[in-house]
mmCIF file with all atom_site columns, N, CA and C in Angstrom:
data_model
loop_
_atom_site.group_PDB
_atom_site.id
_atom_site.type_symbol
_atom_site.label_atom_id
_atom_site.label_alt_id
_atom_site.label_comp_id
_atom_site.label_asym_id
_atom_site.label_entity_id
_atom_site.label_seq_id
_atom_site.pdbx_PDB_ins_code
_atom_site.Cartn_x
_atom_site.Cartn_y
_atom_site.Cartn_z
_atom_site.occupancy
_atom_site.B_iso_or_equiv
_atom_site.pdbx_formal_charge
_atom_site.auth_seq_id
_atom_site.auth_comp_id
_atom_site.auth_asym_id
_atom_site.auth_atom_id
_atom_site.pdbx_PDB_model_num
ATOM 1   N N  . TYR C 1 1  ? 0.829  -1.164  0.000  1.00 59.00 ? 204 TYR C N  1
ATOM 2   C CA . TYR C 1 1  ? 0.000  0.000   0.000  1.00 59.00 ? 204 TYR C CA 1
ATOM 3   C C  . TYR C 1 1  ? 0.874  1.227   0.000  1.00 59.00 ? 204 TYR C C  1
ATOM 4   N N  . THR C 1 2  ? 0.326  2.312   -0.455 1.00 62.00 ? 205 THR C N  1
ATOM 5   C CA . THR C 1 2  ? 1.126  3.521   -0.624 1.00 62.00 ? 205 THR C CA 1
ATOM 6   C C  . THR C 1 2  ? 0.585  4.628   0.255  1.00 62.00 ? 205 THR C C  1
ATOM 7   N N  . GLY C 1 3  ? 1.366  5.668   0.391  1.00 65.00 ? 206 GLY C N  1
ATOM 8   C CA . GLY C 1 3  ? 0.954  6.815   1.185  1.00 65.00 ? 206 GLY C CA 1
ATOM 9   C C  . GLY C 1 3  ? 2.119  7.385   1.960  1.00 65.00 ? 206 GLY C C  1
ATOM 10  N N  . ALA C 1 4  ? 1.853  8.462   2.666  1.00 64.00 ? 207 ALA C N  1
ATOM 11  C CA . ALA C 1 4  ? 2.882  9.117   3.462  1.00 64.00 ? 207 ALA C CA 1
ATOM 12  C C  . ALA C 1 4  ? 3.232  8.274   4.683  1.00 64.00 ? 207 ALA C C  1
ATOM 13  N N  . ARG C 1 5  ? 4.423  8.451   5.167  1.00 75.00 ? 208 ARG C N  1
ATOM 14  C CA . ARG C 1 5  ? 4.897  7.815   6.393  1.00 75.00 ? 208 ARG C CA 1
ATOM 15  C C  . ARG C 1 5  ? 4.907  6.289   6.313  1.00 75.00 ? 208 ARG C C  1
ATOM 16  N N  . ASN C 1 6  ? 5.170  5.740   5.154  1.00 87.00 ? 209 ASN C N  1
ATOM 17  C CA . ASN C 1 6  ? 5.186  4.287   5.002  1.00 87.00 ? 209 ASN C CA 1
ATOM 18  C C  . ASN C 1 6  ? 6.291  3.616   5.804  1.00 87.00 ? 209 ASN C C  1
ATOM 19  N N  . ASP C 1 7  ? 7.381  4.323   6.079  1.00 92.00 ? 210 ASP C N  1
ATOM 20  C CA . ASP C 1 7  ? 8.474  3.719   6.836  1.00 92.00 ? 210 ASP C CA 1
ATOM 21  C C  . ASP C 1 7  ? 8.067  3.391   8.269  1.00 92.00 ? 210 ASP C C  1
ATOM 22  N N  . GLU C 1 8  ? 6.995  3.978   8.762  1.00 88.00 ? 211 GLU C N  1
ATOM 23  C CA . GLU C 1 8  ? 6.523  3.712   10.118 1.00 88.00 ? 211 GLU C CA 1
ATOM 24  C C  . GLU C 1 8  ? 5.493  2.581   10.166 1.00 88.00 ? 211 GLU C C  1
ATOM 25  N N  . ARG C 1 9  ? 5.037  2.128   9.026  1.00 90.00 ? 212 ARG C N  1
ATOM 26  C CA . ARG C 1 9  ? 4.003  1.094   8.976  1.00 90.00 ? 212 ARG C CA 1
ATOM 27  C C  . ARG C 1 9  ? 4.622  -0.296  8.976  1.00 90.00 ? 212 ARG C C  1
ATOM 28  N N  . PHE C 1 10 ? 3.838  -1.265  9.397  1.00 88.00 ? 213 PHE C N  1
ATOM 29  C CA . PHE C 1 10 ? 4.270  -2.654  9.389  1.00 88.00 ? 213 PHE C CA 1
ATOM 30  C C  . PHE C 1 10 ? 3.588  -3.392  8.243  1.00 88.00 ? 213 PHE C C  1
ATOM 31  N N  . PRO C 1 11 ? 4.159  -4.507  7.820  1.00 88.00 ? 214 PRO C N  1
ATOM 32  C CA . PRO C 1 11 ? 3.508  -5.326  6.804  1.00 88.00 ? 214 PRO C CA 1
ATOM 33  C C  . PRO C 1 11 ? 2.157  -5.824  7.318  1.00 88.00 ? 214 PRO C C  1
ATOM 34  N N  . ALA C 1 12 ? 1.270  -6.121  6.412  1.00 86.00 ? 215 ALA C N  1
ATOM 35  C CA . ALA C 1 12 ? -0.037 -6.674  6.761  1.00 86.00 ? 215 ALA C CA 1
ATOM 36  C C  . ALA C 1 12 ? -0.202 -8.001  6.034  1.00 86.00 ? 215 ALA C C  1
ATOM 37  N N  . ALA C 1 13 ? -0.814 -8.962  6.700  1.00 84.00 ? 216 ALA C N  1
ATOM 38  C CA . ALA C 1 13 ? -1.006 -10.281 6.098  1.00 84.00 ? 216 ALA C CA 1
ATOM 39  C C  . ALA C 1 13 ? -2.480 -10.619 6.020  1.00 84.00 ? 216 ALA C C  1
ATOM 40  N N  . GLN C 1 14 ? -2.847 -11.278 4.953  1.00 84.00 ? 217 GLN C N  1
ATOM 41  C CA . GLN C 1 14 ? -4.181 -11.846 4.794  1.00 84.00 ? 217 GLN C CA 1
ATOM 42  C C  . GLN C 1 14 ? -3.985 -13.354 4.788  1.00 84.00 ? 217 GLN C C  1
ATOM 43  N N  . THR C 1 15 ? -4.096 -13.941 5.973  1.00 79.00 ? 218 THR C N  1
ATOM 44  C CA . THR C 1 15 ? -3.755 -15.358 6.109  1.00 79.00 ? 218 THR C CA 1
ATOM 45  C C  . THR C 1 15 ? -4.707 -16.270 5.347  1.00 79.00 ? 218 THR C C  1
ATOM 46  N N  . CYS C 1 16 ? -5.941 -15.866 5.177  1.00 85.00 ? 219 CYS C N  1
ATOM 47  C CA . CYS C 1 16 ? -6.894 -16.707 4.444  1.00 85.00 ? 219 CYS C CA 1
ATOM 48  C C  . CYS C 1 16 ? -6.477 -16.888 2.985  1.00 85.00 ? 219 CYS C C  1
ATOM 49  N N  . TYR C 1 17 ? -5.821 -15.859 2.436  1.00 88.00 ? 220 TYR C N  1
ATOM 50  C CA . TYR C 1 17 ? -5.453 -15.887 1.025  1.00 88.00 ? 220 TYR C CA 1
ATOM 51  C C  . TYR C 1 17 ? -3.952 -16.036 0.803  1.00 88.00 ? 220 TYR C C  1
ATOM 52  N N  . GLY C 1 18 ? -3.178 -16.074 1.876  1.00 87.00 ? 221 GLY C N  1
ATOM 53  C CA . GLY C 1 18 ? -1.731 -16.208 1.749  1.00 87.00 ? 221 GLY C CA 1
ATOM 54  C C  . GLY C 1 18 ? -1.059 -14.973 1.182  1.00 87.00 ? 221 GLY C C  1
ATOM 55  N N  . ASN C 1 19 ? -1.624 -13.796 1.440  1.00 90.00 ? 222 ASN C N  1
ATOM 56  C CA . ASN C 1 19 ? -1.063 -12.548 0.923  1.00 90.00 ? 222 ASN C CA 1
ATOM 57  C C  . ASN C 1 19 ? -0.275 -11.816 1.996  1.00 90.00 ? 222 ASN C C  1
ATOM 58  N N  . LEU C 1 20 ? 0.819  -11.209 1.594  1.00 89.00 ? 223 LEU C N  1
ATOM 59  C CA . LEU C 1 20 ? 1.600  -10.334 2.455  1.00 89.00 ? 223 LEU C CA 1
ATOM 60  C C  . LEU C 1 20 ? 1.665  -8.979  1.771  1.00 89.00 ? 223 LEU C C  1
ATOM 61  N N  . GLU C 1 21 ? 1.092  -7.968  2.410  1.00 90.00 ? 224 GLU C N  1
ATOM 62  C CA . GLU C 1 21 ? 1.065  -6.620  1.848  1.00 90.00 ? 224 GLU C CA 1
ATOM 63  C C  . GLU C 1 21 ? 2.184  -5.804  2.474  1.00 90.00 ? 224 GLU C C  1
ATOM 64  N N  . LEU C 1 22 ? 3.040  -5.260  1.630  1.00 90.00 ? 225 LEU C N  1
ATOM 65  C CA . LEU C 1 22 ? 4.178  -4.475  2.094  1.00 90.00 ? 225 LEU C CA 1
ATOM 66  C C  . LEU C 1 22 ? 3.996  -3.016  1.706  1.00 90.00 ? 225 LEU C C  1
ATOM 67  N N  . PRO C 1 23 ? 4.161  -2.112  2.670  1.00 92.00 ? 226 PRO C N  1
ATOM 68  C CA . PRO C 1 23 ? 4.149  -0.691  2.316  1.00 92.00 ? 226 PRO C CA 1
ATOM 69  C C  . PRO C 1 23 ? 5.312  -0.373  1.380  1.00 92.00 ? 226 PRO C C  1
ATOM 70  N N  . ASN C 1 24 ? 5.238  0.735   0.722  1.00 92.00 ? 227 ASN C N  1
ATOM 71  C CA . ASN C 1 24 ? 6.307  1.165   -0.176 1.00 92.00 ? 227 ASN C CA 1
ATOM 72  C C  . ASN C 1 24 ? 7.407  1.819   0.665  1.00 92.00 ? 227 ASN C C  1
ATOM 73  N N  . TYR C 1 25 ? 8.279  0.986   1.254  1.00 93.00 ? 228 TYR C N  1
ATOM 74  C CA . TYR C 1 25 ? 9.340  1.479   2.123  1.00 93.00 ? 228 TYR C CA 1
ATOM 75  C C  . TYR C 1 25 ? 10.379 2.251   1.326  1.00 93.00 ? 228 TYR C C  1
ATOM 76  N N  . SER C 1 26 ? 11.088 3.142   2.019  1.00 92.00 ? 229 SER C N  1
ATOM 77  C CA . SER C 1 26 ? 12.085 3.980   1.348  1.00 92.00 ? 229 SER C CA 1
ATOM 78  C C  . SER C 1 26 ? 13.341 3.210   0.958  1.00 92.00 ? 229 SER C C  1
ATOM 79  N N  . ASN C 1 27 ? 13.630 2.092   1.676  1.00 94.00 ? 230 ASN C N  1
ATOM 80  C CA . ASN C 1 27 ? 14.806 1.298   1.320  1.00 94.00 ? 230 ASN C CA 1
ATOM 81  C C  . ASN C 1 27 ? 14.685 -0.109  1.909  1.00 94.00 ? 230 ASN C C  1
ATOM 82  N N  . ILE C 1 28 ? 15.577 -0.982  1.503  1.00 95.00 ? 231 ILE C N  1
ATOM 83  C CA . ILE C 1 28 ? 15.534 -2.390  1.896  1.00 95.00 ? 231 ILE C CA 1
ATOM 84  C C  . ILE C 1 28 ? 15.801 -2.578  3.388  1.00 95.00 ? 231 ILE C C  1
ATOM 85  N N  . ASP C 1 29 ? 16.580 -1.690  3.986  1.00 97.00 ? 232 ASP C N  1
ATOM 86  C CA . ASP C 1 29 ? 16.875 -1.813  5.414  1.00 97.00 ? 232 ASP C CA 1
ATOM 87  C C  . ASP C 1 29 ? 15.630 -1.593  6.269  1.00 97.00 ? 232 ASP C C  1
ATOM 88  N N  . VAL C 1 30 ? 14.788 -0.651  5.865  1.00 95.00 ? 233 VAL C N  1
ATOM 89  C CA . VAL C 1 30 ? 13.531 -0.416  6.582  1.00 95.00 ? 233 VAL C CA 1
ATOM 90  C C  . VAL C 1 30 ? 12.615 -1.627  6.406  1.00 95.00 ? 233 VAL C C  1
ATOM 91  N N  . LEU C 1 31 ? 12.531 -2.154  5.202  1.00 94.00 ? 234 LEU C N  1
ATOM 92  C CA . LEU C 1 31 ? 11.737 -3.359  4.949  1.00 94.00 ? 234 LEU C CA 1
ATOM 93  C C  . LEU C 1 31 ? 12.192 -4.494  5.854  1.00 94.00 ? 234 LEU C C  1
ATOM 94  N N  . ARG C 1 32 ? 13.475 -4.740  5.895  1.00 96.00 ? 235 ARG C N  1
ATOM 95  C CA . ARG C 1 32 ? 14.022 -5.825  6.712  1.00 96.00 ? 235 ARG C CA 1
ATOM 96  C C  . ARG C 1 32 ? 13.689 -5.620  8.191  1.00 96.00 ? 235 ARG C C  1
ATOM 97  N N  . ALA C 1 33 ? 13.885 -4.416  8.701  1.00 96.00 ? 236 ALA C N  1
ATOM 98  C CA . ALA C 1 33 ? 13.631 -4.135  10.116 1.00 96.00 ? 236 ALA C CA 1
ATOM 99  C C  . ALA C 1 33 ? 12.161 -4.323  10.473 1.00 96.00 ? 236 ALA C C  1
ATOM 100 N N  . ARG C 1 34 ? 11.253 -3.815  9.640  1.00 94.00 ? 237 ARG C N  1
ATOM 101 C CA . ARG C 1 34 ? 9.815  -3.931  9.928  1.00 94.00 ? 237 ARG C CA 1
ATOM 102 C C  . ARG C 1 34 ? 9.348  -5.382  9.814  1.00 94.00 ? 237 ARG C C  1
ATOM 103 N N  . LEU C 1 35 ? 9.851  -6.107  8.838  1.00 91.00 ? 238 LEU C N  1
ATOM 104 C CA . LEU C 1 35 ? 9.448  -7.495  8.641  1.00 91.00 ? 238 LEU C CA 1
ATOM 105 C C  . LEU C 1 35 ? 9.966  -8.382  9.772  1.00 91.00 ? 238 LEU C C  1
ATOM 106 N N  . VAL C 1 36 ? 11.216 -8.203  10.160 1.00 91.00 ? 239 VAL C N  1
ATOM 107 C CA . VAL C 1 36 ? 11.774 -8.987  11.267 1.00 91.00 ? 239 VAL C CA 1
ATOM 108 C C  . VAL C 1 36 ? 11.027 -8.685  12.561 1.00 91.00 ? 239 VAL C C  1
ATOM 109 N N  . HIS C 1 37 ? 10.729 -7.420  12.814 1.00 90.00 ? 240 HIS C N  1
ATOM 110 C CA . HIS C 1 37 ? 9.983  -7.061  14.024 1.00 90.00 ? 240 HIS C CA 1
ATOM 111 C C  . HIS C 1 37 ? 8.599  -7.704  14.018 1.00 90.00 ? 240 HIS C C  1
ATOM 112 N N  . ALA C 1 38 ? 7.913  -7.638  12.902 1.00 86.00 ? 241 ALA C N  1
ATOM 113 C CA . ALA C 1 38 ? 6.568  -8.220  12.813 1.00 86.00 ? 241 ALA C CA 1
ATOM 114 C C  . ALA C 1 38 ? 6.596  -9.726  13.036 1.00 86.00 ? 241 ALA C C  1
ATOM 115 N N  . ILE C 1 39 ? 7.600  -10.395 12.524 1.00 85.00 ? 242 ILE C N  1
ATOM 116 C CA . ILE C 1 39 ? 7.691  -11.851 12.660 1.00 85.00 ? 242 ILE C CA 1
ATOM 117 C C  . ILE C 1 39 ? 8.059  -12.259 14.078 1.00 85.00 ? 242 ILE C C  1
ATOM 118 N N  . THR C 1 40 ? 8.977  -11.541 14.697 1.00 87.00 ? 243 THR C N  1
ATOM 119 C CA . THR C 1 40 ? 9.486  -11.965 16.004 1.00 87.00 ? 243 THR C CA 1
ATOM 120 C C  . THR C 1 40 ? 8.703  -11.423 17.189 1.00 87.00 ? 243 THR C C  1
ATOM 121 N N  . CYS C 1 41 ? 8.000  -10.321 17.033 1.00 84.00 ? 244 CYS C N  1
ATOM 122 C CA . CYS C 1 41 ? 7.363  -9.676  18.187 1.00 84.00 ? 244 CYS C CA 1
ATOM 123 C C  . CYS C 1 41 ? 5.838  -9.704  18.174 1.00 84.00 ? 244 CYS C C  1
ATOM 124 N N  . CYS C 1 42 ? 5.243  -10.063 17.087 1.00 72.00 ? 245 CYS C N  1
ATOM 125 C CA . CYS C 1 42 ? 3.784  -10.005 16.980 1.00 72.00 ? 245 CYS C CA 1
ATOM 126 C C  . CYS C 1 42 ? 3.228  -11.421 16.930 1.00 72.00 ? 245 CYS C C  1
ATOM 127 N N  . GLU C 1 43 ? 2.730  -11.889 18.065 1.00 69.00 ? 246 GLU C N  1
ATOM 128 C CA . GLU C 1 43 ? 2.250  -13.264 18.158 1.00 69.00 ? 246 GLU C CA 1
ATOM 129 C C  . GLU C 1 43 ? 0.749  -13.394 17.919 1.00 69.00 ? 246 GLU C C  1
ATOM 130 N N  . THR C 1 44 ? 0.052  -12.285 17.834 1.00 67.00 ? 247 THR C N  1
ATOM 131 C CA . THR C 1 44 ? -1.394 -12.328 17.642 1.00 67.00 ? 247 THR C CA 1
ATOM 132 C C  . THR C 1 44 ? -1.750 -11.572 16.375 1.00 67.00 ? 247 THR C C  1
ATOM 133 N N  . PHE C 1 45 ? -3.013 -11.601 16.048 1.00 63.00 ? 248 PHE C N  1
ATOM 134 C CA . PHE C 1 45 ? -3.466 -10.841 14.899 1.00 63.00 ? 248 PHE C CA 1
ATOM 135 C C  . PHE C 1 45 ? -4.742 -10.109 15.267 1.00 63.00 ? 248 PHE C C  1
ATOM 136 N N  . GLY C 1 46 ? -5.054 -9.116  14.486 1.00 62.00 ? 249 GLY C N  1
ATOM 137 C CA . GLY C 1 46 ? -6.264 -8.340  14.709 1.00 62.00 ? 249 GLY C CA 1
ATOM 138 C C  . GLY C 1 46 ? -6.904 -8.012  13.382 1.00 62.00 ? 249 GLY C C  1
ATOM 139 N N  . VAL C 1 47 ? -8.052 -7.423  13.453 1.00 58.00 ? 250 VAL C N  1
ATOM 140 C CA . VAL C 1 47 ? -8.773 -7.022  12.254 1.00 58.00 ? 250 VAL C CA 1
ATOM 141 C C  . VAL C 1 47 ? -8.484 -5.553  12.015 1.00 58.00 ? 250 VAL C C  1
ATOM 142 N N  . ALA C 1 48 ? -8.007 -5.248  10.822 1.00 55.00 ? 251 ALA C N  1
ATOM 143 C CA . ALA C 1 48 ? -7.664 -3.855  10.501 1.00 55.00 ? 251 ALA C CA 1
ATOM 144 C C  . ALA C 1 48 ? -8.878 -3.103  10.023 1.00 55.00 ? 251 ALA C C  1
#
C-alpha cells in the first residue's frame, strides 16, 4: 500500500489468502527491520 509515512508502517497479512502486503518502504533496510519485528514480536493478529 502507498501513502505518506510508510516507513513507520508494518507489513499486513491476509492469512486466508496467503497474501503479504508491504508498504512502499524507502529502502531495503527499513523493509528488513519492519518485517523482522513483525515476525518476532507479533504473536497475535487483529482485524484492521
